[in-house]
Tab-separated table of C-alpha atoms and ligand atoms in Angstrom:
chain	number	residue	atom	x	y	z
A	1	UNK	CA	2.043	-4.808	-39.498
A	2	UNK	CA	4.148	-1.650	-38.303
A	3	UNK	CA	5.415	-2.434	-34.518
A	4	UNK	CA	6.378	0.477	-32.055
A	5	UNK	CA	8.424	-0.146	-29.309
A	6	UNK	CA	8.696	2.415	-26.817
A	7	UNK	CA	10.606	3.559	-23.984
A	8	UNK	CA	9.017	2.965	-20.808
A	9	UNK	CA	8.819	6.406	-19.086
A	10	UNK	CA	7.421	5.320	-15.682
A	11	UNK	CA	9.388	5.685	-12.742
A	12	UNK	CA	12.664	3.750	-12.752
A	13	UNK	CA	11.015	1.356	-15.415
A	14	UNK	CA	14.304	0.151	-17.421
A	15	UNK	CA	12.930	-2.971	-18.843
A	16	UNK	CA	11.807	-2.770	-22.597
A	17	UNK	CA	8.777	-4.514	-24.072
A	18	UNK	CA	10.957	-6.417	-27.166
A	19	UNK	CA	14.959	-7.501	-27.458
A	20	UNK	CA	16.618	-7.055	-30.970
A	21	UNK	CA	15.815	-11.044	-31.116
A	22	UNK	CA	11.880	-10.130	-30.973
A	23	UNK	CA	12.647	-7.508	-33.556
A	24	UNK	CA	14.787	-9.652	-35.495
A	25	UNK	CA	11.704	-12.518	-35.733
A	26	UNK	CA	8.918	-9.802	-36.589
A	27	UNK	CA	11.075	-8.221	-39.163
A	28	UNK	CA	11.707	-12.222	-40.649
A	29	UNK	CA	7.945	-12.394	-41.136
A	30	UNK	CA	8.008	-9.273	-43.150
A	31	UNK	CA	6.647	-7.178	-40.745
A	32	UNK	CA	8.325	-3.210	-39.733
A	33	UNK	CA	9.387	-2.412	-36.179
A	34	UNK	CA	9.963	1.395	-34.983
A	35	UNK	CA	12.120	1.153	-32.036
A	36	UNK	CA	12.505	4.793	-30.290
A	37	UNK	CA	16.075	5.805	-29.685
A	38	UNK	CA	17.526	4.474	-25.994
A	39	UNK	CA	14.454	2.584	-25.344
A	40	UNK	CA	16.732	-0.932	-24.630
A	41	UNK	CA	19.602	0.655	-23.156
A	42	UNK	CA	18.486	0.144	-19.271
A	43	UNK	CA	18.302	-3.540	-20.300
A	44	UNK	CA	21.628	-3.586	-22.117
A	45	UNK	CA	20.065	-3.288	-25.562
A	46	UNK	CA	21.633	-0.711	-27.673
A	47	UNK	CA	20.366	1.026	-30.951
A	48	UNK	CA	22.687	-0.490	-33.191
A	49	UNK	CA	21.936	-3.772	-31.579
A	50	UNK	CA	18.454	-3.241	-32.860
A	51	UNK	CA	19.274	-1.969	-36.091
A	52	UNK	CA	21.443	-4.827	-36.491
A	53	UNK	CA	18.302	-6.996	-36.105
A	54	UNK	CA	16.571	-4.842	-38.839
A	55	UNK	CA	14.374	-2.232	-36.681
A	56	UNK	CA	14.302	1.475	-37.412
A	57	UNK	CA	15.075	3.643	-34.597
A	58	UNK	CA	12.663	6.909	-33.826
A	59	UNK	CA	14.071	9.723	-32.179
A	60	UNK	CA	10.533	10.467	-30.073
A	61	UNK	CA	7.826	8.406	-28.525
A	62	UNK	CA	5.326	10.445	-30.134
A	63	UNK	CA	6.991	9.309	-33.405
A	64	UNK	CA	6.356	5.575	-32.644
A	65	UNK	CA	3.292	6.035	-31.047
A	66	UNK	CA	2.465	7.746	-34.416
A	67	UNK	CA	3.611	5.847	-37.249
A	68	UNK	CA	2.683	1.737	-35.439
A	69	UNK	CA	-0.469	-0.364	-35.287
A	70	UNK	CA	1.237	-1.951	-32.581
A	71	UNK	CA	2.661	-1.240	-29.917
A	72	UNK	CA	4.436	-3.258	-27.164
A	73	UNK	CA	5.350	-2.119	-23.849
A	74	UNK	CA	6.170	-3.551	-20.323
A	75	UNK	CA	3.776	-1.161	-17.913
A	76	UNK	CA	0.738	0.683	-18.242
A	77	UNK	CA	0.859	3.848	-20.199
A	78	UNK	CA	1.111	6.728	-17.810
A	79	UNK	CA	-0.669	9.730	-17.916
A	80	UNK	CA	2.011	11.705	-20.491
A	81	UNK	CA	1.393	8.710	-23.105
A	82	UNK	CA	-2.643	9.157	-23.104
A	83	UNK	CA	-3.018	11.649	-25.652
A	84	UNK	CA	-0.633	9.306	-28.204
A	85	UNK	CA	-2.669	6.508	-28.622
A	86	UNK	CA	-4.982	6.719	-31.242
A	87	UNK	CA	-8.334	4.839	-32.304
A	88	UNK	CA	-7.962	1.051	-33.193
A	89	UNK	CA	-4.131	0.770	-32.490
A	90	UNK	CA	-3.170	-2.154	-30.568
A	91	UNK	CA	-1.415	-1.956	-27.146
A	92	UNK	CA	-0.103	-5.258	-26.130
A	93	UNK	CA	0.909	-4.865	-22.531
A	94	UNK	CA	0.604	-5.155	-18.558
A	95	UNK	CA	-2.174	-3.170	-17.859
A	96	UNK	CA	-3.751	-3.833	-14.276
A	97	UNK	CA	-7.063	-2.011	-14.756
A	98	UNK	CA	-8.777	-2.949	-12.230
A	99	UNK	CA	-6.001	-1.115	-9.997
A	100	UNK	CA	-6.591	2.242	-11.815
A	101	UNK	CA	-10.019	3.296	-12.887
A	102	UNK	CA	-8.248	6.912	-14.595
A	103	UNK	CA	-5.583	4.647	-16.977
A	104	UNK	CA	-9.204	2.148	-17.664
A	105	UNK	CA	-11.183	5.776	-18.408
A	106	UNK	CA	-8.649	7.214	-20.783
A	107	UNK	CA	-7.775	3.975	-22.763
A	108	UNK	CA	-11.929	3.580	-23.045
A	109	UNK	CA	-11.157	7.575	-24.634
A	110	UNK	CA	-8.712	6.435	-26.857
A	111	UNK	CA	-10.325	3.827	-28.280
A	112	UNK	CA	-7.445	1.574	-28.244
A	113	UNK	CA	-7.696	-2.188	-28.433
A	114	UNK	CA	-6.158	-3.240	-25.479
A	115	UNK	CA	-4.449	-6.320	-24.548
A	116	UNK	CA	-3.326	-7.382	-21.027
A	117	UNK	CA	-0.422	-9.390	-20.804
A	118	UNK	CA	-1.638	-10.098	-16.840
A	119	UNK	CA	-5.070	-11.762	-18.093
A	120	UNK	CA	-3.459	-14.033	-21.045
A	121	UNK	CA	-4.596	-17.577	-19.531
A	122	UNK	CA	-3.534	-20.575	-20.442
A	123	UNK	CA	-5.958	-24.324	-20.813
A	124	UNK	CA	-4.581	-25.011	-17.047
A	125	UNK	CA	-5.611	-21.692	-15.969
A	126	UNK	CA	-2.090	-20.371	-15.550
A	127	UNK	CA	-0.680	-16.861	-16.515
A	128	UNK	CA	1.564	-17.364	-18.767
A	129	UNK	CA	2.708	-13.990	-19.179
A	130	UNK	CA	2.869	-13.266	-15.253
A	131	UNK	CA	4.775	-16.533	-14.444
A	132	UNK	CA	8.177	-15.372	-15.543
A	133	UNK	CA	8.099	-12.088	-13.537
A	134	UNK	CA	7.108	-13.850	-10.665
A	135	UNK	CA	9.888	-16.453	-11.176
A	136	UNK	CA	12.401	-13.212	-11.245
A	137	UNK	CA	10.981	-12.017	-7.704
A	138	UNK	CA	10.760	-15.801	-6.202
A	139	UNK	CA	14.678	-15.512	-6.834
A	140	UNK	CA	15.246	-12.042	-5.995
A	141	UNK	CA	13.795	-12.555	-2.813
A	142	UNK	CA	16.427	-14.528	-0.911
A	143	UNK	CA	19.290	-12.578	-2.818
A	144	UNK	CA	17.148	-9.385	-1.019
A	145	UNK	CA	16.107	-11.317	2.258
A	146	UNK	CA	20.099	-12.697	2.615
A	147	UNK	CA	21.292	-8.861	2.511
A	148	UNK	CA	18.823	-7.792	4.699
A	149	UNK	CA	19.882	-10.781	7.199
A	150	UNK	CA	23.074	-8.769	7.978
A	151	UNK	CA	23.740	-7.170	10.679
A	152	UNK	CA	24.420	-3.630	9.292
A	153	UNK	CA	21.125	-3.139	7.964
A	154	UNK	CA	19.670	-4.803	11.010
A	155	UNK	CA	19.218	-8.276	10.300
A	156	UNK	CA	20.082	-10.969	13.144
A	157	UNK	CA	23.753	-11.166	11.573
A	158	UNK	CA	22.898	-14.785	9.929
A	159	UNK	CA	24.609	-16.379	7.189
A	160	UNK	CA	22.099	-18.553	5.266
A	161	UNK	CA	24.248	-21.087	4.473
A	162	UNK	CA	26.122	-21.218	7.419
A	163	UNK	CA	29.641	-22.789	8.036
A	164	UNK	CA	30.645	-25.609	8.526
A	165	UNK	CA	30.393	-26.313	12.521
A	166	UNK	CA	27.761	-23.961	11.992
A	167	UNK	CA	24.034	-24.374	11.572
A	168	UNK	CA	22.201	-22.782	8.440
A	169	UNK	CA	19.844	-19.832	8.233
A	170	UNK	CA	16.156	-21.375	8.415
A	171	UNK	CA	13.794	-19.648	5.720
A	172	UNK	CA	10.220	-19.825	5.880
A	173	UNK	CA	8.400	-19.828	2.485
A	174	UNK	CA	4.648	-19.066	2.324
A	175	UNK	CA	2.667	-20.146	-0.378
A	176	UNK	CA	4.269	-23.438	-3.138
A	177	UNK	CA	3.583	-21.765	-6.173
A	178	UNK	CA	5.931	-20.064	-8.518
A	179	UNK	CA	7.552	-17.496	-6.249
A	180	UNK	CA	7.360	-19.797	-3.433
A	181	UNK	CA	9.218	-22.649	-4.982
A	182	UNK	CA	11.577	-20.345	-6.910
A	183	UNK	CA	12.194	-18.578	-3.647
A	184	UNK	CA	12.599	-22.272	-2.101
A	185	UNK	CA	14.790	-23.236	-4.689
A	186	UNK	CA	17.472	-20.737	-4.278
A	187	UNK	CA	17.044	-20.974	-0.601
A	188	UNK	CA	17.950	-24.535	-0.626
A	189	UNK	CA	21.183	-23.987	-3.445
A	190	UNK	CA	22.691	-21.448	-0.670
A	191	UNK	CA	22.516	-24.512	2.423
A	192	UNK	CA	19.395	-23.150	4.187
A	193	UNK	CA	17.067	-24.721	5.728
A	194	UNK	CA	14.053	-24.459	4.562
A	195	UNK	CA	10.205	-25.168	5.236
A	196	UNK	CA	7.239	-24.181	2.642
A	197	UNK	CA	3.409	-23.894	3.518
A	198	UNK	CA	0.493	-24.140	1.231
A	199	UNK	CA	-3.087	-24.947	1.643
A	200	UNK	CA	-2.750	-26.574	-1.756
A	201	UNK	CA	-1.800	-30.170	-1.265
A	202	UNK	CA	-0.608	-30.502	-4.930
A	203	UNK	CA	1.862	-27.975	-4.476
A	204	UNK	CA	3.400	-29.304	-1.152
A	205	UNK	CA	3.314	-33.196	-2.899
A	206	UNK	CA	4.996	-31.345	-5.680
A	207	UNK	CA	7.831	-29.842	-3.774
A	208	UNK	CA	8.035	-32.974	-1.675
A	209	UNK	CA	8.657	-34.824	-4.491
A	210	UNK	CA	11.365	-32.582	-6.346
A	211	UNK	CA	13.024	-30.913	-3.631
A	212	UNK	CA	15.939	-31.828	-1.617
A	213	UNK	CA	15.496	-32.986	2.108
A	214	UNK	CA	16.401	-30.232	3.535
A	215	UNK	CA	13.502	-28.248	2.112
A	216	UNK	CA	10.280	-29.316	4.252
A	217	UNK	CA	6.637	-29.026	3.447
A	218	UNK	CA	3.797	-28.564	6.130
A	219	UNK	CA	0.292	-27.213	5.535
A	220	UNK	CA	-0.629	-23.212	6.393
A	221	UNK	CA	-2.424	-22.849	8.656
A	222	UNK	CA	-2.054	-20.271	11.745
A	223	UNK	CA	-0.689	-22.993	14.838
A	224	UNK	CA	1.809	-23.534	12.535
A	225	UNK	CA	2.539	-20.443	11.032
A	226	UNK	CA	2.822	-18.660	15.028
A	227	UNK	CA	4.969	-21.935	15.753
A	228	UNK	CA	7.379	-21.371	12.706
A	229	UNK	CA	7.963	-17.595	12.328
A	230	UNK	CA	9.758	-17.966	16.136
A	231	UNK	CA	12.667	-19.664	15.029
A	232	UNK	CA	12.905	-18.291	11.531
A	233	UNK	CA	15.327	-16.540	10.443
A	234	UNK	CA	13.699	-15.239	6.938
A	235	UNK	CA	10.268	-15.258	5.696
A	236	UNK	CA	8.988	-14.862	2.239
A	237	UNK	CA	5.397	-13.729	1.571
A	238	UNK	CA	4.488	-15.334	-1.692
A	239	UNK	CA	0.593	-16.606	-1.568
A	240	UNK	CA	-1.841	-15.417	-4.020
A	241	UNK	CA	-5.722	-15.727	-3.957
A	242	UNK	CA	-6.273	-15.084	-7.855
A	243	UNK	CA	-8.098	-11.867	-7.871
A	244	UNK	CA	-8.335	-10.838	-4.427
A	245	UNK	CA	-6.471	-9.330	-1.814
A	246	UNK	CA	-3.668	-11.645	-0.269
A	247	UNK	CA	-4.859	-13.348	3.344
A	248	UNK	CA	-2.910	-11.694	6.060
A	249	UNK	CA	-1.118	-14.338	7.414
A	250	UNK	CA	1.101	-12.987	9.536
A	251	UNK	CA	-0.725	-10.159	11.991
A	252	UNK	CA	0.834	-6.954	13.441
A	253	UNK	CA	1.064	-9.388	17.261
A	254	UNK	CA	2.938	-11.994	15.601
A	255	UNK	CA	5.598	-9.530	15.297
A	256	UNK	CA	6.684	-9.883	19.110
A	257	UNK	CA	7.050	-13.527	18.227
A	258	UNK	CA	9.948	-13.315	15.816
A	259	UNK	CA	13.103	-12.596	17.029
A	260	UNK	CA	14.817	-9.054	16.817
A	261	UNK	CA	15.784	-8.868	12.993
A	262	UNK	CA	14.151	-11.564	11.476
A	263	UNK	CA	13.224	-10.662	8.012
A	264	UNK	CA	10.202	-10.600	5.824
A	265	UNK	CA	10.276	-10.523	2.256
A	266	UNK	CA	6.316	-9.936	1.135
A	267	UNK	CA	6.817	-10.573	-2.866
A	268	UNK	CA	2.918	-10.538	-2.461
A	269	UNK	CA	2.646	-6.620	-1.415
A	270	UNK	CA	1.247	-6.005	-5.145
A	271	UNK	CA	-1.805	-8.052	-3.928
A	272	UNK	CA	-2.141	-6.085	-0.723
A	273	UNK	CA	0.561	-8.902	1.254
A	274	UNK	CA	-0.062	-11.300	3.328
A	275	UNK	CA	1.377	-9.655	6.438
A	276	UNK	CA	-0.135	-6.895	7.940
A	277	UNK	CA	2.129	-4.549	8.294
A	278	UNK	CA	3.568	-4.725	4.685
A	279	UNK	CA	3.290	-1.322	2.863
A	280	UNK	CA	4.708	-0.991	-0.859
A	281	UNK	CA	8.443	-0.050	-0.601
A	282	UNK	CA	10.364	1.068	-3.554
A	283	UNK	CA	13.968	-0.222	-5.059
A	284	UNK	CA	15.191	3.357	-3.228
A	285	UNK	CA	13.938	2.953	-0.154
A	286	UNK	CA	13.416	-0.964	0.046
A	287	UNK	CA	12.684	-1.563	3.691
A	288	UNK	CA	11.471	0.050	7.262
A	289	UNK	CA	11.567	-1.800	10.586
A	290	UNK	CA	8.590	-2.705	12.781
A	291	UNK	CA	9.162	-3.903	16.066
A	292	UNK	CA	12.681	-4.498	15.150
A	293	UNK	CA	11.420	-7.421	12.073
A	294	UNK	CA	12.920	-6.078	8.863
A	295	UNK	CA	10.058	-5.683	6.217
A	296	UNK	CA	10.897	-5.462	2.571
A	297	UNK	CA	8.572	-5.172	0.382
A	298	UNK	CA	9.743	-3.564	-2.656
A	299	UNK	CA	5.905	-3.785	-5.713
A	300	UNK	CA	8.186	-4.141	-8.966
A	301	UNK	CA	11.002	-6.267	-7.479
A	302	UNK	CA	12.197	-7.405	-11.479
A	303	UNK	CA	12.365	-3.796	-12.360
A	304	UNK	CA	16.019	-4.473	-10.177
A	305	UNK	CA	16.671	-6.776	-12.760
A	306	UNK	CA	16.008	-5.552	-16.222
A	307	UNK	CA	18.762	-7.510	-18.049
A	308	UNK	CA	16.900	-10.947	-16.698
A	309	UNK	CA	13.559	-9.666	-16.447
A	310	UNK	CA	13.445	-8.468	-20.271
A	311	UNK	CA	15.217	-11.837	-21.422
A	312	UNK	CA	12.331	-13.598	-19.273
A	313	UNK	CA	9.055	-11.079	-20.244
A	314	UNK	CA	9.512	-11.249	-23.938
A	315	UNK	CA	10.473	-14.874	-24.085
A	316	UNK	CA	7.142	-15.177	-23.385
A	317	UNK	CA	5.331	-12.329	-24.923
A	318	UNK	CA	7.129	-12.784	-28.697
A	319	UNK	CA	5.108	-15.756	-29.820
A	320	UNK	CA	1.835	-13.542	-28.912
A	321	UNK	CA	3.155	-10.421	-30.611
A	322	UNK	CA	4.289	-12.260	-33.949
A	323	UNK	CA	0.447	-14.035	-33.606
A	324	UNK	CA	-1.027	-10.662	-33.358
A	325	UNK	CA	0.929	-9.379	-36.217
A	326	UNK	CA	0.650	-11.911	-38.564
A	327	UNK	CA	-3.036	-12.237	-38.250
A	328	UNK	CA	-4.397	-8.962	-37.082
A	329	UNK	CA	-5.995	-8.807	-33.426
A	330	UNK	CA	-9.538	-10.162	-34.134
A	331	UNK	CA	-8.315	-13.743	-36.105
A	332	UNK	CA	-5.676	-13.702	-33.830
A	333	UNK	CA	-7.803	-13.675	-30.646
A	334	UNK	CA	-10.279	-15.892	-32.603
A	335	UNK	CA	-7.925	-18.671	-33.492
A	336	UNK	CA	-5.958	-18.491	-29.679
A	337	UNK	CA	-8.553	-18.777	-26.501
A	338	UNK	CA	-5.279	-17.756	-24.140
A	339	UNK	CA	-4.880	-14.388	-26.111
A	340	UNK	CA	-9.156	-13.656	-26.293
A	341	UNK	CA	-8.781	-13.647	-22.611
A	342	UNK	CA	-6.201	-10.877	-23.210
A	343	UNK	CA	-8.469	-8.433	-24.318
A	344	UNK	CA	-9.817	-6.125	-22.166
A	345	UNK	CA	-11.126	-2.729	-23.970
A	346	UNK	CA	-11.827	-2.651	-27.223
A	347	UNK	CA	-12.387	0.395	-29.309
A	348	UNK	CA	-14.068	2.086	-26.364
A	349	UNK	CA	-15.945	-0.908	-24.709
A	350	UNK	CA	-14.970	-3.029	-21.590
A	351	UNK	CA	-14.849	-7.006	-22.600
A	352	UNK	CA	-13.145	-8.148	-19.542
A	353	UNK	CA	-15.867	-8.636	-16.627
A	354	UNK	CA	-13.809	-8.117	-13.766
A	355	UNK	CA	-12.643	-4.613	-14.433
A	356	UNK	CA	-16.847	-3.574	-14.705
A	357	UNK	CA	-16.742	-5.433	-11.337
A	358	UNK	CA	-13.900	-3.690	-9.940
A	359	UNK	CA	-15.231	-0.237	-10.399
A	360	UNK	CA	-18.969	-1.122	-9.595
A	361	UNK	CA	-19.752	-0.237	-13.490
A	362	UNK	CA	-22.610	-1.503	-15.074
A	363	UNK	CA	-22.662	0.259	-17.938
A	364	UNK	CA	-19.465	1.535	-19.880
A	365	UNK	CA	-18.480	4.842	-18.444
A	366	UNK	CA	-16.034	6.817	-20.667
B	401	NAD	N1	6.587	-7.828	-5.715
B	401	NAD	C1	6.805	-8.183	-6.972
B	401	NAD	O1	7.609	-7.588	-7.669
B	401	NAD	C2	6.100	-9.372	-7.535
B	401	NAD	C3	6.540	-9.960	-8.729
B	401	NAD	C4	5.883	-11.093	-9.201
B	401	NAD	C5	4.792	-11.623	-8.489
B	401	NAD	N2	4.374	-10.994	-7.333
B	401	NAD	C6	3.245	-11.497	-6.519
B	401	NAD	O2	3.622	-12.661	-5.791
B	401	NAD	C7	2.441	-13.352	-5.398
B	401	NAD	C8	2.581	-14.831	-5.672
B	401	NAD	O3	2.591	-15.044	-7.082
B	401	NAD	P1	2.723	-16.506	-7.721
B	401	NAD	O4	2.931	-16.325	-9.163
B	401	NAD	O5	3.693	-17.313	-6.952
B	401	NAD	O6	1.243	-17.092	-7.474
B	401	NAD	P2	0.826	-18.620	-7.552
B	401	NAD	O7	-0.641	-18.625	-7.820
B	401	NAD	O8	1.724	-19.391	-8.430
B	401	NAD	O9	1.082	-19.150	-6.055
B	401	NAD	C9	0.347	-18.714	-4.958
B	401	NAD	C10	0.266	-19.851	-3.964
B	401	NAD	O10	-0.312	-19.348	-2.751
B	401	NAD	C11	-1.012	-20.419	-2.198
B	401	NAD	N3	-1.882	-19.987	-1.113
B	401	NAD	C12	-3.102	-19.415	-1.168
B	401	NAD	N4	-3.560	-19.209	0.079
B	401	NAD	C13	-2.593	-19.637	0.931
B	401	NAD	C14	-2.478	-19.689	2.336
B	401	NAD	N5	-3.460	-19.275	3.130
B	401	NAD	N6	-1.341	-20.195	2.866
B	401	NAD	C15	-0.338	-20.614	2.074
B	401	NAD	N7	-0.412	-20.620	0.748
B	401	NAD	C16	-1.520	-20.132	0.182
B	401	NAD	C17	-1.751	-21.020	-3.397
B	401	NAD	O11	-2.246	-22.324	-3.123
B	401	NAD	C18	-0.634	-21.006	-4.437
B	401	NAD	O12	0.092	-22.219	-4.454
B	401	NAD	C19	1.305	-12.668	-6.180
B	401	NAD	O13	0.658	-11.752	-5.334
B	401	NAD	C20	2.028	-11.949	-7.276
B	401	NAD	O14	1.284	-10.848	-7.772
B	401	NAD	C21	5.008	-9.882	-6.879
């Protein structure tokens, strides 16, 4: 198969949807990979480095959106990239349709078969391809929420970790799953003291049983969420109702119960948060104050981190793309149930329920 990869043109995107070792595996299983010129450089990828691994580089995106059956990205195309996808090619990427009913109308135009990295599922139900980006922002988020904790950018002026003589920060972690115990995780490592909420008692007998004592489980609910965000020094939003708008656990009153820069970190502002006063933020402008509680709340936190985040994205997206190149999109989908549930338009039609659900469709509307 011929394999385009290229360079993400949406704003301050500098991830890149394969590393020369992606390129170097494809190119092992005899298939050819256009790479456009630059397109790895925001993640420290250079064109020789790709070369090296035996791609040829395209000066153009409308060259590689030309000349591939394939083509893998990181985000949605944008509105610029519409007009160079053509009839039957595959796009194997993050989509979010339901979030856009123009990008779902013009790939339904284009005929494309496309292939949402957010809706490959796993026999557990997990999302594999989503699991690594949220790992990146469950990280991210106490590097952010620590800097934000200073005093400068008016944070209370605390030092997670504390000194000795001193006590730690105290971070509050809502929601055990993967940014929640990532977040907890690197909470912990920097001497804080931390205490993680789920309604899931799985999760908070998982974390009981792997984290150090200083990290403490107790179950969300709202006593002991308005007990816990008074003495807390950092919060992290990072709950998830699959396929519907984060619950707004902390409201717009609860505000007057923190103390004067306590921060919030809502990783879950690309579900709507769960605080109500989150709005999305960008890497530019990262945070605003609301009665004097720091919010951050930055939608594509990994974008900060392209080196990592491209490592993580297509450590996890390469087995998929050789799959789909090896066997062609319908045995490949055929043979792996995880990938089907990838597809989401096909040459035109809507296969993925939700997105007909999302837009009140009943019939395919092009
Ligand atoms: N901002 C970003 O850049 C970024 C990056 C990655 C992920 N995210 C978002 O972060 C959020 C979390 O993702 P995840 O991968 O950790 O999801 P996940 O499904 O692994 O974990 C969500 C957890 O929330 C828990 N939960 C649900 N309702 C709750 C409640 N009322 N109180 C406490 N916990 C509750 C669930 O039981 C689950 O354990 C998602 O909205 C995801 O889209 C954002």
């Amino acid at each position: 198969m011929i394999v385009g990869i290229p360079k993400e043109i949406k704003n301050n995107e500098s991830r890149v949807g394969m590393t020369p070792a992606g390129v170097f595996e494809l190119v092992k299983n005899n298939h050819k990979v256009y790479v456009q010129s630059e397109a790895g450089e925001g993640s420290g990828f250079f064109n020789q480095d790709y070369q090296q691994a035996g791609a040829i580089i395209l000066d153009t995106i409308g060259q590689v959106y030309a000349m591939s059956e394939m083509i893998v990205k990181v985000k949605e195309p944008i509105e610029e990239e519409y007009d160079l996808i053509q009839a039957g090619q595959i796009l194997f990427t993050y989509f979010h349709f339901a979030s856009s009913e123009a990008l779902t109308k013009a790939m339904i135009k284009q005929k494309a078969i496309c292939i949402a990295y957010e809706t490959v599922e796993d026999e557990e139900g997990t999302l594999p391809l989503l699991t690594p980006m949220s790992e990146v922002a469950g990280r991210m988020a106490i590097q952010q929420g620590a800097k934000y904790l200073e005093k400068p950018v008016k944070g209370r002026g605390v030092l997670l970790g504390g000194v000795p003589g001193v006590a730690p920060g105290k971070v509050l972690v809502l929601g055990a799953g993967v940014v929640g115990i990532q977040a907890a995780k690197m909470a912990a490592g920097l001497g804080a003291h931390v205490t993680i909420l789920d309604i899931n008692m799985k999760c908070l007998r998982y974390v009981n049983d792997v984290m150090p004592p200083h990290v403490v489980t107790e179950f969300s609910n709202e006593f002991n969420i308005r007990k816990l965000i008074k003495t807390h020094d950092l919060i992290i939003g990072g709950v998830l109702l699959k396929g519907a708008k984060a619950p707004n656990l902390i409201t717009r009153d609860m505000l007057k119960e923190m103390r004067p820069g306590t921060v919030i970190v809502d990783v879950a502002v690309d579900q709507g948060g769960c605080v109500e006063t989150t709005r999305p933020t960008t890497h530019e402008d990262p945070i605003y104050i609301i009665d004097d509680v720091v919010h951050y709340s930055v939608a594509n936190m990994p974008g900060a981190v392209p080196y990592t985040s491209t490592m993580a994205l297509t450590n996890v997206t390469l087995p998929y793309a050789l799959k789909l190149a090896n066997l062609g999109w319908e045995a490949a989908c055929e043979k792996d149930a995880s990938l089907h549930k990838g597809l989401n338009i096909v040459e035109g039609k809507v296969v993925y329920q939700e997105i007909m659900e999302a837009f009140g469709w009943e019939e395919i509307v092009a």
